[in-house]
mmCIF file of C-alpha atoms and ligand atoms in Angstrom:
data_model
loop_
_atom_site.group_PDB
_atom_site.id
_atom_site.type_symbol
_atom_site.label_atom_id
_atom_site.label_comp_id
_atom_site.label_asym_id
_atom_site.label_seq_id
_atom_site.Cartn_x
_atom_site.Cartn_y
_atom_site.Cartn_z
ATOM 1 C CA MET X 18 -70.694 -0.859 -19.746
ATOM 2 C CA GLY X 19 -73.404 1.403 -18.200
ATOM 3 C CA PRO X 20 -75.301 -1.391 -16.349
ATOM 4 C CA TRP X 21 -72.014 -2.887 -15.128
ATOM 5 C CA LEU X 22 -70.879 0.485 -13.752
ATOM 6 C CA ASN X 23 -74.270 0.902 -12.095
ATOM 7 C CA ARG X 24 -73.915 -2.451 -10.329
ATOM 8 C CA ILE X 25 -70.428 -1.932 -8.981
ATOM 9 C CA GLY X 26 -71.129 1.676 -7.987
ATOM 10 C CA ARG X 27 -74.356 0.981 -6.073
ATOM 11 C CA LYS X 28 -72.984 1.261 -2.537
ATOM 12 C CA MET X 29 -70.810 4.220 -3.444
ATOM 13 C CA ASN X 30 -73.854 6.007 -4.858
ATOM 14 C CA ARG X 31 -75.844 5.396 -1.688
ATOM 15 C CA VAL X 32 -73.117 6.783 0.558
ATOM 16 C CA THR X 33 -72.608 9.781 -1.749
ATOM 17 C CA LEU X 34 -76.296 10.587 -1.632
ATOM 18 C CA GLU X 35 -76.224 10.495 2.177
ATOM 19 C CA GLN X 36 -73.228 12.829 2.233
ATOM 20 C CA LEU X 37 -75.037 15.360 0.045
ATOM 21 C CA ASP X 38 -77.856 15.708 2.548
ATOM 22 C CA LEU X 39 -80.273 16.674 -0.242
ATOM 23 C CA GLN X 40 -83.060 19.137 0.515
ATOM 24 C CA PRO X 41 -86.388 19.029 -1.375
ATOM 25 C CA HIS X 42 -85.601 21.855 -3.842
ATOM 26 C CA ASP X 43 -81.841 21.481 -4.220
ATOM 27 C CA SER X 44 -80.333 21.927 -7.659
ATOM 28 C CA VAL X 45 -77.706 19.233 -8.148
ATOM 29 C CA LEU X 46 -74.793 18.496 -10.487
ATOM 30 C CA GLU X 47 -73.207 15.080 -11.048
ATOM 31 C CA VAL X 48 -69.964 14.838 -13.004
ATOM 32 C CA GLY X 49 -69.002 11.502 -14.624
ATOM 33 C CA PHE X 50 -72.457 9.912 -14.315
ATOM 34 C CA GLY X 51 -71.635 6.804 -16.432
ATOM 35 C CA GLY X 52 -74.689 4.514 -16.394
ATOM 36 C CA GLY X 53 -76.779 7.169 -14.636
ATOM 37 C CA GLU X 54 -77.837 5.278 -11.521
ATOM 38 C CA LEU X 55 -76.949 8.126 -9.172
ATOM 39 C CA LEU X 56 -78.763 10.614 -11.434
ATOM 40 C CA ALA X 57 -81.921 8.515 -10.993
ATOM 41 C CA MET X 58 -81.477 8.540 -7.213
ATOM 42 C CA ILE X 59 -80.953 12.312 -7.179
ATOM 43 C CA LEU X 60 -84.054 12.894 -9.333
ATOM 44 C CA ALA X 61 -86.081 10.854 -6.855
ATOM 45 C CA ALA X 62 -84.701 12.758 -3.870
ATOM 46 C CA THR X 63 -85.170 16.364 -4.981
ATOM 47 C CA SER X 64 -87.619 18.368 -7.080
ATOM 48 C CA GLY X 65 -84.916 20.814 -8.189
ATOM 49 C CA GLU X 66 -83.061 20.977 -11.500
ATOM 50 C CA VAL X 67 -80.483 18.222 -12.000
ATOM 51 C CA HIS X 68 -77.501 18.427 -14.357
ATOM 52 C CA GLY X 69 -75.222 15.604 -15.451
ATOM 53 C CA VAL X 70 -71.861 16.015 -17.174
ATOM 54 C CA ASP X 71 -69.919 13.168 -18.793
ATOM 55 C CA ILE X 72 -67.132 13.209 -21.337
ATOM 56 C CA SER X 73 -68.252 10.037 -23.103
ATOM 57 C CA LYS X 74 -70.515 10.306 -26.154
ATOM 58 C CA PRO X 75 -72.037 6.798 -25.701
ATOM 59 C CA MET X 76 -72.713 7.393 -21.975
ATOM 60 C CA VAL X 77 -74.450 10.701 -22.707
ATOM 61 C CA ALA X 78 -76.456 9.151 -25.571
ATOM 62 C CA ARG X 79 -77.530 6.257 -23.364
ATOM 63 C CA ALA X 80 -78.555 8.585 -20.532
ATOM 64 C CA ARG X 81 -80.536 10.774 -22.959
ATOM 65 C CA ARG X 82 -82.565 7.697 -23.940
ATOM 66 C CA ARG X 83 -82.966 6.437 -20.382
ATOM 67 C CA PHE X 84 -84.094 9.795 -18.987
ATOM 68 C CA ARG X 85 -85.989 11.162 -22.000
ATOM 69 C CA ARG X 86 -89.112 11.826 -19.907
ATOM 70 C CA HIS X 87 -87.295 13.790 -17.196
ATOM 71 C CA GLU X 88 -87.596 17.468 -18.061
ATOM 72 C CA ARG X 89 -85.741 18.489 -14.901
ATOM 73 C CA LEU X 90 -82.623 16.652 -16.020
ATOM 74 C CA HIS X 91 -80.089 18.390 -18.277
ATOM 75 C CA LEU X 92 -77.274 16.318 -19.751
ATOM 76 C CA HIS X 93 -74.034 17.755 -21.106
ATOM 77 C CA ARG X 94 -71.190 16.106 -22.939
ATOM 78 C CA ALA X 95 -68.192 17.933 -21.507
ATOM 79 C CA SER X 96 -65.099 17.420 -19.422
ATOM 80 C CA ALA X 97 -64.942 17.999 -15.683
ATOM 81 C CA GLU X 98 -62.070 20.439 -16.277
ATOM 82 C CA ALA X 99 -64.326 22.899 -18.161
ATOM 83 C CA LEU X 100 -67.938 22.688 -17.017
ATOM 84 C CA PRO X 101 -70.357 24.338 -19.475
ATOM 85 C CA LEU X 102 -72.375 25.744 -16.579
ATOM 86 C CA PRO X 103 -72.844 29.197 -15.006
ATOM 87 C CA ASP X 104 -71.309 30.386 -11.722
ATOM 88 C CA ALA X 105 -73.079 29.688 -8.412
ATOM 89 C CA ALA X 106 -75.838 27.625 -10.029
ATOM 90 C CA PHE X 107 -75.935 24.573 -7.717
ATOM 91 C CA ASP X 108 -76.702 23.709 -4.104
ATOM 92 C CA LYS X 109 -74.985 20.315 -4.328
ATOM 93 C CA ALA X 110 -72.472 18.576 -6.588
ATOM 94 C CA CYS X 111 -70.964 15.106 -6.659
ATOM 95 C CA SER X 112 -68.706 12.744 -8.515
ATOM 96 C CA VAL X 113 -68.304 8.995 -8.013
ATOM 97 C CA ASN X 114 -65.442 6.897 -9.397
ATOM 98 C CA ASN X 115 -64.410 9.746 -11.653
ATOM 99 C CA ILE X 116 -61.491 11.523 -9.963
ATOM 100 C CA TYR X 117 -58.948 8.975 -11.300
ATOM 101 C CA PHE X 118 -59.511 10.291 -14.836
ATOM 102 C CA TRP X 119 -59.159 14.037 -14.254
ATOM 103 C CA SER X 120 -56.158 15.385 -16.166
ATOM 104 C CA ASP X 121 -56.006 18.478 -13.935
ATOM 105 C CA PRO X 122 -57.618 17.745 -10.533
ATOM 106 C CA ALA X 123 -57.051 21.285 -9.186
ATOM 107 C CA ALA X 124 -58.843 22.736 -12.227
ATOM 108 C CA VAL X 125 -61.773 20.362 -11.706
ATOM 109 C CA MET X 126 -62.089 21.297 -8.029
ATOM 110 C CA ALA X 127 -61.959 24.989 -8.992
ATOM 111 C CA GLU X 128 -64.785 24.324 -11.462
ATOM 112 C CA PHE X 129 -66.867 22.672 -8.726
ATOM 113 C CA ALA X 130 -66.233 25.667 -6.441
ATOM 114 C CA ARG X 131 -67.223 28.054 -9.246
ATOM 115 C CA VAL X 132 -70.560 26.406 -10.054
ATOM 116 C CA LEU X 133 -71.581 25.817 -6.413
ATOM 117 C CA ARG X 134 -73.322 28.519 -4.410
ATOM 118 C CA PRO X 135 -71.523 29.659 -1.233
ATOM 119 C CA GLY X 136 -72.347 26.971 1.334
ATOM 120 C CA GLY X 137 -73.071 24.439 -1.417
ATOM 121 C CA ARG X 138 -71.773 20.937 -0.737
ATOM 122 C CA LEU X 139 -69.515 18.781 -2.917
ATOM 123 C CA ALA X 140 -69.117 15.003 -2.402
ATOM 124 C CA ILE X 141 -66.330 13.007 -4.058
ATOM 125 C CA CYS X 142 -66.433 9.223 -3.746
ATOM 126 C CA PHE X 143 -63.486 7.052 -4.794
ATOM 127 C CA GLU X 144 -61.374 4.013 -4.090
ATOM 128 C CA PRO X 145 -58.175 5.091 -2.382
ATOM 129 C CA ALA X 146 -54.803 4.278 -3.958
ATOM 130 C CA TYR X 147 -53.914 1.361 -1.686
ATOM 131 C CA GLU X 148 -57.217 -0.291 -2.610
ATOM 132 C CA LEU X 149 -57.041 0.330 -6.365
ATOM 133 C CA ARG X 150 -53.482 -0.999 -6.524
ATOM 134 C CA LYS X 151 -54.876 -4.490 -5.743
ATOM 135 C CA TRP X 152 -56.447 -4.393 -9.204
ATOM 136 C CA PRO X 153 -54.017 -4.632 -12.187
ATOM 137 C CA GLY X 154 -56.222 -2.343 -14.329
ATOM 138 C CA HIS X 155 -55.151 0.658 -12.258
ATOM 139 C CA GLU X 156 -51.962 0.887 -14.332
ATOM 140 C CA HIS X 157 -53.887 2.037 -17.377
ATOM 141 C CA GLY X 158 -55.056 5.629 -17.297
ATOM 142 C CA PHE X 159 -55.800 5.925 -13.576
ATOM 143 C CA ARG X 160 -54.437 8.651 -11.307
ATOM 144 C CA LEU X 161 -54.412 7.357 -7.735
ATOM 145 C CA TYR X 162 -55.244 9.283 -4.545
ATOM 146 C CA GLU X 163 -55.195 8.636 -0.832
ATOM 147 C CA GLY X 164 -57.771 10.380 1.341
ATOM 148 C CA HIS X 165 -55.348 13.128 2.389
ATOM 149 C CA ASP X 166 -54.598 13.987 -1.271
ATOM 150 C CA VAL X 167 -58.281 14.632 -1.921
ATOM 151 C CA GLN X 168 -58.655 16.504 1.358
ATOM 152 C CA ARG X 169 -55.887 18.856 0.204
ATOM 153 C CA LEU X 170 -57.659 19.388 -3.130
ATOM 154 C CA PHE X 171 -60.805 20.438 -1.250
ATOM 155 C CA ALA X 172 -58.876 22.911 0.913
ATOM 156 C CA GLU X 173 -56.961 24.426 -2.021
ATOM 157 C CA ALA X 174 -60.194 24.975 -3.962
ATOM 158 C CA GLY X 175 -61.815 26.955 -1.137
ATOM 159 C CA PHE X 176 -63.933 24.346 0.610
ATOM 160 C CA GLY X 177 -64.427 24.176 4.373
ATOM 161 C CA LYS X 178 -64.119 21.328 6.856
ATOM 162 C CA VAL X 179 -64.034 17.974 5.080
ATOM 163 C CA ARG X 180 -66.114 15.136 6.439
ATOM 164 C CA GLY X 181 -65.511 11.562 5.401
ATOM 165 C CA ARG X 182 -67.282 8.276 5.385
ATOM 166 C CA TRP X 183 -65.739 4.895 4.615
ATOM 167 C CA GLY X 184 -67.803 2.261 2.909
ATOM 168 C CA SER X 185 -67.253 -1.283 1.816
ATOM 169 C CA GLY X 186 -68.741 -3.702 -0.642
ATOM 170 C CA ARG X 187 -67.805 -6.715 -2.750
ATOM 171 C CA LYS X 188 -66.180 -4.573 -5.458
ATOM 172 C CA PRO X 189 -64.795 -2.116 -4.473
ATOM 173 C CA ASP X 190 -63.768 -3.659 -1.168
ATOM 174 C CA ARG X 191 -63.285 -0.313 0.459
ATOM 175 C CA PHE X 192 -64.073 3.197 -0.670
ATOM 176 C CA LEU X 193 -64.082 6.702 0.750
ATOM 177 C CA CYS X 194 -66.609 9.485 0.282
ATOM 178 C CA LEU X 195 -65.364 12.970 1.222
ATOM 179 C CA SER X 196 -67.561 16.039 1.264
ATOM 180 C CA ALA X 197 -67.290 19.703 2.197
ATOM 181 C CA ALA X 198 -69.155 22.968 1.765
ATOM 182 C CA ARG X 199 -67.878 25.779 -0.433
ATOM 183 C CA LEU X 200 -66.719 28.632 1.789
ATOM 184 C CA GLY X 201 -68.302 32.052 1.533
ATOM 185 C CA ALA X 202 -71.475 31.777 3.608
ATOM 186 C CA GLU X 203 -72.243 31.662 7.322
ATOM 187 C CA ARG X 204 -73.565 28.119 7.076
ATOM 188 C CA ASP X 205 -70.066 26.852 6.046
ATOM 189 C CA ALA X 206 -68.923 26.740 9.634
HETATM 190 C C1 LIG P 16 -65.716 4.569 -13.913
HETATM 191 S S1 LIG P 16 -67.012 5.505 -14.667
HETATM 192 C C2 LIG P 16 -68.021 5.872 -13.228
HETATM 193 C C3 LIG P 16 -69.451 6.108 -13.573
HETATM 194 C C4 LIG P 16 -70.396 6.290 -12.375
HETATM 195 N N1 LIG P 16 -70.123 7.497 -11.635
HETATM 196 C C5 LIG P 16 -70.307 5.092 -11.445
HETATM 197 O O1 LIG P 16 -69.679 5.158 -10.402
HETATM 198 O O2 LIG P 16 -70.870 4.040 -11.833
HETATM 199 C C6 LIG P 16 -66.265 7.077 -15.008
HETATM 200 C C7 LIG P 16 -67.148 8.000 -15.826
HETATM 201 O O3 LIG P 16 -66.514 9.272 -15.890
HETATM 202 C C8 LIG P 16 -66.496 9.729 -17.237
HETATM 203 N N2 LIG P 16 -65.310 10.596 -17.364
HETATM 204 C C9 LIG P 16 -64.013 10.225 -17.446
HETATM 205 N N3 LIG P 16 -63.215 11.296 -17.490
HETATM 206 C C10 LIG P 16 -64.024 12.383 -17.424
HETATM 207 C C11 LIG P 16 -63.788 13.782 -17.419
HETATM 208 N N4 LIG P 16 -62.554 14.294 -17.484
HETATM 209 N N5 LIG P 16 -64.851 14.606 -17.355
HETATM 210 C C12 LIG P 16 -66.119 14.112 -17.285
HETATM 211 N N6 LIG P 16 -66.394 12.792 -17.285
HETATM 212 C C13 LIG P 16 -65.366 11.936 -17.347
HETATM 213 C C14 LIG P 16 -66.479 8.468 -18.081
HETATM 214 O O4 LIG P 16 -66.983 8.706 -19.377
HETATM 215 C C15 LIG P 16 -67.357 7.528 -17.261
HETATM 216 O O5 LIG P 16 -68.718 7.653 -17.602
#
């Protein structure tokens, strides 16, 4: 499952990384890392501490083996709704192909806002509802969102101006990556 997720998520990961605008010492959180491909890209792009959270025991176990030599990487088995992380600990946070599974999206966005420093940037990458509906699997355990739904979640959680970037690939055909900075610092503007 991990390698398959890595393959289909490749373009989404690239666009998400661009949206994060990583700086050399940024500390970064990824929620729902699956196969861990984006974690590897983040580790290569920054020298800061990197944390990954995933709810799945096998995914976390696999990532622990894959990244056993990376002392800067800290992996947690936890749900996005209750991050086992301190307040204002991160410069950047991201989540790719994960939002569909959040049982309480407002709670997850509040958790992202809590663990980000003021001015810290969050990027959420997903297939919008009209795209996912083309695939019959969406009927099983997926919560669907259009871009404006996710934009509203950002605003309600205390993030600033949302910027978006569309991307396309073979699967998914079309995806959207939205990002915004947590309000509370001059550089949010
Ligand atoms: C479709 S996979 C995406 C993995 C990777 N981001 C990618 O795009 O290839 C979704 C991942 O989110 C994890 N996940 C699902 N619900 C979660 C939750 N509530 N909190 C944290 N992780 C969750 C799953 O275990 C899985 O690894």
